[in-house]
């Protein structure tokens, strides 16, 4: 039996995924973190984590961005704003920003992680112009 579940401006059908798995997938496609999904669905973060793992297995993927892309490709999730949700979800995969993590140790043993984004001179020149 295929039911339709709505979450925000997304909708999904329960053919391939169970109801809880589909709700979790829809929330992740909306850009929520695991803890935000747990609060929205009224369950524990561990429940969300297991639901995400089951969705990964059923869709044959290994990360959240591929899950979103595969769910849209298979038609499990659809929306009038599907293109926008898909772009938001996989932005991290296709971004051309050069992110560098620099680990610096201090005398007190404290380690700080600083994320820097390297930019090209041409991009800086365009921003100034």
mmCIF file with all atom_site columns, C-alpha atoms in Angstrom, residues 20-126:
data_model
loop_
_atom_site.group_PDB
_atom_site.id
_atom_site.type_symbol
_atom_site.label_atom_id
_atom_site.label_alt_id
_atom_site.label_comp_id
_atom_site.label_asym_id
_atom_site.label_entity_id
_atom_site.label_seq_id
_atom_site.pdbx_PDB_ins_code
_atom_site.Cartn_x
_atom_site.Cartn_y
_atom_site.Cartn_z
_atom_site.occupancy
_atom_site.B_iso_or_equiv
_atom_site.pdbx_formal_charge
_atom_site.auth_seq_id
_atom_site.auth_comp_id
_atom_site.auth_asym_id
_atom_site.auth_atom_id
_atom_site.pdbx_PDB_model_num
ATOM 1   C CA . UNK A 1 20  ? 9.329  6.475  9.636  1.00 0.00 ? 20  UNK A CA 1
ATOM 2   C CA . UNK A 1 21  ? 12.153 6.105  7.084  1.00 0.00 ? 21  UNK A CA 1
ATOM 3   C CA . UNK A 1 22  ? 10.307 8.313  4.610  1.00 0.00 ? 22  UNK A CA 1
ATOM 4   C CA . UNK A 1 23  ? 9.637  11.007 7.222  1.00 0.00 ? 23  UNK A CA 1
ATOM 5   C CA . UNK A 1 24  ? 13.323 10.956 8.132  1.00 0.00 ? 24  UNK A CA 1
ATOM 6   C CA . UNK A 1 25  ? 14.388 11.128 4.466  1.00 0.00 ? 25  UNK A CA 1
ATOM 7   C CA . UNK A 1 26  ? 12.009 14.032 3.796  1.00 0.00 ? 26  UNK A CA 1
ATOM 8   C CA . UNK A 1 27  ? 13.359 15.934 6.793  1.00 0.00 ? 27  UNK A CA 1
ATOM 9   C CA . UNK A 1 28  ? 16.964 15.341 5.678  1.00 0.00 ? 28  UNK A CA 1
ATOM 10  C CA . UNK A 1 29  ? 16.041 16.514 2.168  1.00 0.00 ? 29  UNK A CA 1
ATOM 11  C CA . UNK A 1 30  ? 14.677 19.668 3.788  1.00 0.00 ? 30  UNK A CA 1
ATOM 12  C CA . UNK A 1 31  ? 18.169 20.351 5.123  1.00 0.00 ? 31  UNK A CA 1
ATOM 13  C CA . UNK A 1 32  ? 17.690 19.327 8.758  1.00 0.00 ? 32  UNK A CA 1
ATOM 14  C CA . UNK A 1 33  ? 20.406 17.770 10.912 1.00 0.00 ? 33  UNK A CA 1
ATOM 15  C CA . UNK A 1 34  ? 19.855 14.524 12.797 1.00 0.00 ? 34  UNK A CA 1
ATOM 16  C CA . UNK A 1 35  ? 18.994 16.303 16.050 1.00 0.00 ? 35  UNK A CA 1
ATOM 17  C CA . UNK A 1 36  ? 16.595 18.671 14.288 1.00 0.00 ? 36  UNK A CA 1
ATOM 18  C CA . UNK A 1 37  ? 14.872 15.694 12.655 1.00 0.00 ? 37  UNK A CA 1
ATOM 19  C CA . UNK A 1 38  ? 14.557 13.981 16.050 1.00 0.00 ? 38  UNK A CA 1
ATOM 20  C CA . UNK A 1 39  ? 12.923 17.090 17.548 1.00 0.00 ? 39  UNK A CA 1
ATOM 21  C CA . UNK A 1 40  ? 10.554 17.487 14.587 1.00 0.00 ? 40  UNK A CA 1
ATOM 22  C CA . UNK A 1 41  ? 9.486  13.827 14.607 1.00 0.00 ? 41  UNK A CA 1
ATOM 23  C CA . UNK A 1 42  ? 9.388  13.496 18.391 1.00 0.00 ? 42  UNK A CA 1
ATOM 24  C CA . UNK A 1 43  ? 11.891 10.658 18.667 1.00 0.00 ? 43  UNK A CA 1
ATOM 25  C CA . UNK A 1 44  ? 15.439 10.063 19.892 1.00 0.00 ? 44  UNK A CA 1
ATOM 26  C CA . UNK A 1 45  ? 18.480 11.045 17.779 1.00 0.00 ? 45  UNK A CA 1
ATOM 27  C CA . UNK A 1 46  ? 19.530 7.369  17.809 1.00 0.00 ? 46  UNK A CA 1
ATOM 28  C CA . UNK A 1 47  ? 16.226 6.434  16.163 1.00 0.00 ? 47  UNK A CA 1
ATOM 29  C CA . UNK A 1 48  ? 16.894 8.972  13.416 1.00 0.00 ? 48  UNK A CA 1
ATOM 30  C CA . UNK A 1 49  ? 20.416 7.612  12.929 1.00 0.00 ? 49  UNK A CA 1
ATOM 31  C CA . UNK A 1 50  ? 19.104 4.046  12.500 1.00 0.00 ? 50  UNK A CA 1
ATOM 32  C CA . UNK A 1 51  ? 16.366 5.251  10.136 1.00 0.00 ? 51  UNK A CA 1
ATOM 33  C CA . UNK A 1 52  ? 18.979 7.024  8.007  1.00 0.00 ? 52  UNK A CA 1
ATOM 34  C CA . UNK A 1 53  ? 21.096 3.850  7.924  1.00 0.00 ? 53  UNK A CA 1
ATOM 35  C CA . UNK A 1 54  ? 18.077 1.811  6.747  1.00 0.00 ? 54  UNK A CA 1
ATOM 36  C CA . UNK A 1 55  ? 17.349 4.395  4.034  1.00 0.00 ? 55  UNK A CA 1
ATOM 37  C CA . UNK A 1 56  ? 21.008 4.249  2.933  1.00 0.00 ? 56  UNK A CA 1
ATOM 38  C CA . UNK A 1 57  ? 20.747 0.450  2.664  1.00 0.00 ? 57  UNK A CA 1
ATOM 39  C CA . UNK A 1 58  ? 17.435 0.476  0.767  1.00 0.00 ? 58  UNK A CA 1
ATOM 40  C CA . UNK A 1 59  ? 18.635 3.117  -1.694 1.00 0.00 ? 59  UNK A CA 1
ATOM 41  C CA . UNK A 1 60  ? 22.143 1.644  -2.007 1.00 0.00 ? 60  UNK A CA 1
ATOM 42  C CA . UNK A 1 61  ? 23.979 4.826  -1.002 1.00 0.00 ? 61  UNK A CA 1
ATOM 43  C CA . UNK A 1 62  ? 26.538 5.740  1.643  1.00 0.00 ? 62  UNK A CA 1
ATOM 44  C CA . UNK A 1 63  ? 26.007 9.442  2.442  1.00 0.00 ? 63  UNK A CA 1
ATOM 45  C CA . UNK A 1 64  ? 23.197 11.958 2.847  1.00 0.00 ? 64  UNK A CA 1
ATOM 46  C CA . UNK A 1 65  ? 23.827 13.874 -0.370 1.00 0.00 ? 65  UNK A CA 1
ATOM 47  C CA . UNK A 1 66  ? 23.632 10.691 -2.457 1.00 0.00 ? 66  UNK A CA 1
ATOM 48  C CA . UNK A 1 67  ? 20.524 9.670  -0.519 1.00 0.00 ? 67  UNK A CA 1
ATOM 49  C CA . UNK A 1 68  ? 18.774 12.886 -1.554 1.00 0.00 ? 68  UNK A CA 1
ATOM 50  C CA . UNK A 1 69  ? 19.838 12.525 -5.181 1.00 0.00 ? 69  UNK A CA 1
ATOM 51  C CA . UNK A 1 70  ? 18.834 8.845  -5.338 1.00 0.00 ? 70  UNK A CA 1
ATOM 52  C CA . UNK A 1 71  ? 15.465 9.453  -3.645 1.00 0.00 ? 71  UNK A CA 1
ATOM 53  C CA . UNK A 1 72  ? 14.619 12.141 -6.207 1.00 0.00 ? 72  UNK A CA 1
ATOM 54  C CA . UNK A 1 73  ? 15.932 9.991  -9.076 1.00 0.00 ? 73  UNK A CA 1
ATOM 55  C CA . UNK A 1 74  ? 13.757 7.028  -8.066 1.00 0.00 ? 74  UNK A CA 1
ATOM 56  C CA . UNK A 1 75  ? 10.729 9.246  -7.544 1.00 0.00 ? 75  UNK A CA 1
ATOM 57  C CA . UNK A 1 76  ? 10.421 8.387  -3.849 1.00 0.00 ? 76  UNK A CA 1
ATOM 58  C CA . UNK A 1 77  ? 10.465 12.113 -3.059 1.00 0.00 ? 77  UNK A CA 1
ATOM 59  C CA . UNK A 1 78  ? 9.050  14.882 -5.230 1.00 0.00 ? 78  UNK A CA 1
ATOM 60  C CA . UNK A 1 79  ? 8.167  18.538 -4.944 1.00 0.00 ? 79  UNK A CA 1
ATOM 61  C CA . UNK A 1 80  ? 7.390  21.632 -6.914 1.00 0.00 ? 80  UNK A CA 1
ATOM 62  C CA . UNK A 1 81  ? 10.608 22.979 -5.418 1.00 0.00 ? 81  UNK A CA 1
ATOM 63  C CA . UNK A 1 82  ? 12.502 19.711 -5.983 1.00 0.00 ? 82  UNK A CA 1
ATOM 64  C CA . UNK A 1 83  ? 15.284 21.326 -7.968 1.00 0.00 ? 83  UNK A CA 1
ATOM 65  C CA . UNK A 1 84  ? 15.997 23.823 -5.206 1.00 0.00 ? 84  UNK A CA 1
ATOM 66  C CA . UNK A 1 85  ? 16.040 21.130 -2.494 1.00 0.00 ? 85  UNK A CA 1
ATOM 67  C CA . UNK A 1 86  ? 18.328 18.945 -4.583 1.00 0.00 ? 86  UNK A CA 1
ATOM 68  C CA . UNK A 1 87  ? 20.756 21.791 -5.226 1.00 0.00 ? 87  UNK A CA 1
ATOM 69  C CA . UNK A 1 88  ? 20.828 22.695 -1.533 1.00 0.00 ? 88  UNK A CA 1
ATOM 70  C CA . UNK A 1 89  ? 21.442 19.099 -0.479 1.00 0.00 ? 89  UNK A CA 1
ATOM 71  C CA . UNK A 1 90  ? 24.298 18.364 -2.874 1.00 0.00 ? 90  UNK A CA 1
ATOM 72  C CA . UNK A 1 91  ? 25.913 21.806 -2.792 1.00 0.00 ? 91  UNK A CA 1
ATOM 73  C CA . UNK A 1 92  ? 28.713 20.468 -0.643 1.00 0.00 ? 92  UNK A CA 1
ATOM 74  C CA . UNK A 1 93  ? 29.570 17.843 -3.243 1.00 0.00 ? 93  UNK A CA 1
ATOM 75  C CA . UNK A 1 94  ? 29.737 20.217 -6.196 1.00 0.00 ? 94  UNK A CA 1
ATOM 76  C CA . UNK A 1 95  ? 31.105 23.325 -4.490 1.00 0.00 ? 95  UNK A CA 1
ATOM 77  C CA . UNK A 1 96  ? 34.359 24.633 -5.931 1.00 0.00 ? 96  UNK A CA 1
ATOM 78  C CA . UNK A 1 97  ? 35.481 26.260 -2.680 1.00 0.00 ? 97  UNK A CA 1
ATOM 79  C CA . UNK A 1 98  ? 38.887 25.126 -1.560 1.00 0.00 ? 98  UNK A CA 1
ATOM 80  C CA . UNK A 1 99  ? 38.477 24.336 2.124  1.00 0.00 ? 99  UNK A CA 1
ATOM 81  C CA . UNK A 1 100 ? 41.594 23.732 4.152  1.00 0.00 ? 100 UNK A CA 1
ATOM 82  C CA . UNK A 1 101 ? 41.705 22.547 7.747  1.00 0.00 ? 101 UNK A CA 1
ATOM 83  C CA . UNK A 1 102 ? 44.660 23.774 9.708  1.00 0.00 ? 102 UNK A CA 1
ATOM 84  C CA . UNK A 1 103 ? 45.446 22.128 13.050 1.00 0.00 ? 103 UNK A CA 1
ATOM 85  C CA . UNK A 1 104 ? 47.541 24.183 15.398 1.00 0.00 ? 104 UNK A CA 1
ATOM 86  C CA . UNK A 1 105 ? 48.858 23.021 18.738 1.00 0.00 ? 105 UNK A CA 1
ATOM 87  C CA . UNK A 1 106 ? 49.709 25.332 21.602 1.00 0.00 ? 106 UNK A CA 1
ATOM 88  C CA . UNK A 1 107 ? 51.918 24.928 24.633 1.00 0.00 ? 107 UNK A CA 1
ATOM 89  C CA . UNK A 1 108 ? 48.899 24.142 26.818 1.00 0.00 ? 108 UNK A CA 1
ATOM 90  C CA . UNK A 1 109 ? 48.036 21.136 24.657 1.00 0.00 ? 109 UNK A CA 1
ATOM 91  C CA . UNK A 1 110 ? 44.877 22.717 23.337 1.00 0.00 ? 110 UNK A CA 1
ATOM 92  C CA . UNK A 1 111 ? 44.250 21.977 19.679 1.00 0.00 ? 111 UNK A CA 1
ATOM 93  C CA . UNK A 1 112 ? 42.310 24.351 17.542 1.00 0.00 ? 112 UNK A CA 1
ATOM 94  C CA . UNK A 1 113 ? 40.826 23.602 14.180 1.00 0.00 ? 113 UNK A CA 1
ATOM 95  C CA . UNK A 1 114 ? 40.487 26.537 11.926 1.00 0.00 ? 114 UNK A CA 1
ATOM 96  C CA . UNK A 1 115 ? 38.738 26.316 8.597  1.00 0.00 ? 115 UNK A CA 1
ATOM 97  C CA . UNK A 1 116 ? 40.003 28.619 5.947  1.00 0.00 ? 116 UNK A CA 1
ATOM 98  C CA . UNK A 1 117 ? 38.673 29.106 2.496  1.00 0.00 ? 117 UNK A CA 1
ATOM 99  C CA . UNK A 1 118 ? 41.319 29.739 -0.075 1.00 0.00 ? 118 UNK A CA 1
ATOM 100 C CA . UNK A 1 119 ? 40.373 32.084 -2.863 1.00 0.00 ? 119 UNK A CA 1
ATOM 101 C CA . UNK A 1 120 ? 42.023 32.789 -6.134 1.00 0.00 ? 120 UNK A CA 1
ATOM 102 C CA . UNK A 1 121 ? 43.372 36.209 -6.993 1.00 0.00 ? 121 UNK A CA 1
ATOM 103 C CA . UNK A 1 122 ? 41.003 36.456 -9.921 1.00 0.00 ? 122 UNK A CA 1
ATOM 104 C CA . UNK A 1 123 ? 37.996 35.899 -7.649 1.00 0.00 ? 123 UNK A CA 1
ATOM 105 C CA . UNK A 1 124 ? 39.260 38.585 -5.271 1.00 0.00 ? 124 UNK A CA 1
ATOM 106 C CA . UNK A 1 125 ? 39.757 41.003 -8.143 1.00 0.00 ? 125 UNK A CA 1
ATOM 107 C CA . UNK A 1 126 ? 36.206 40.374 -9.373 1.00 0.00 ? 126 UNK A CA 1
#
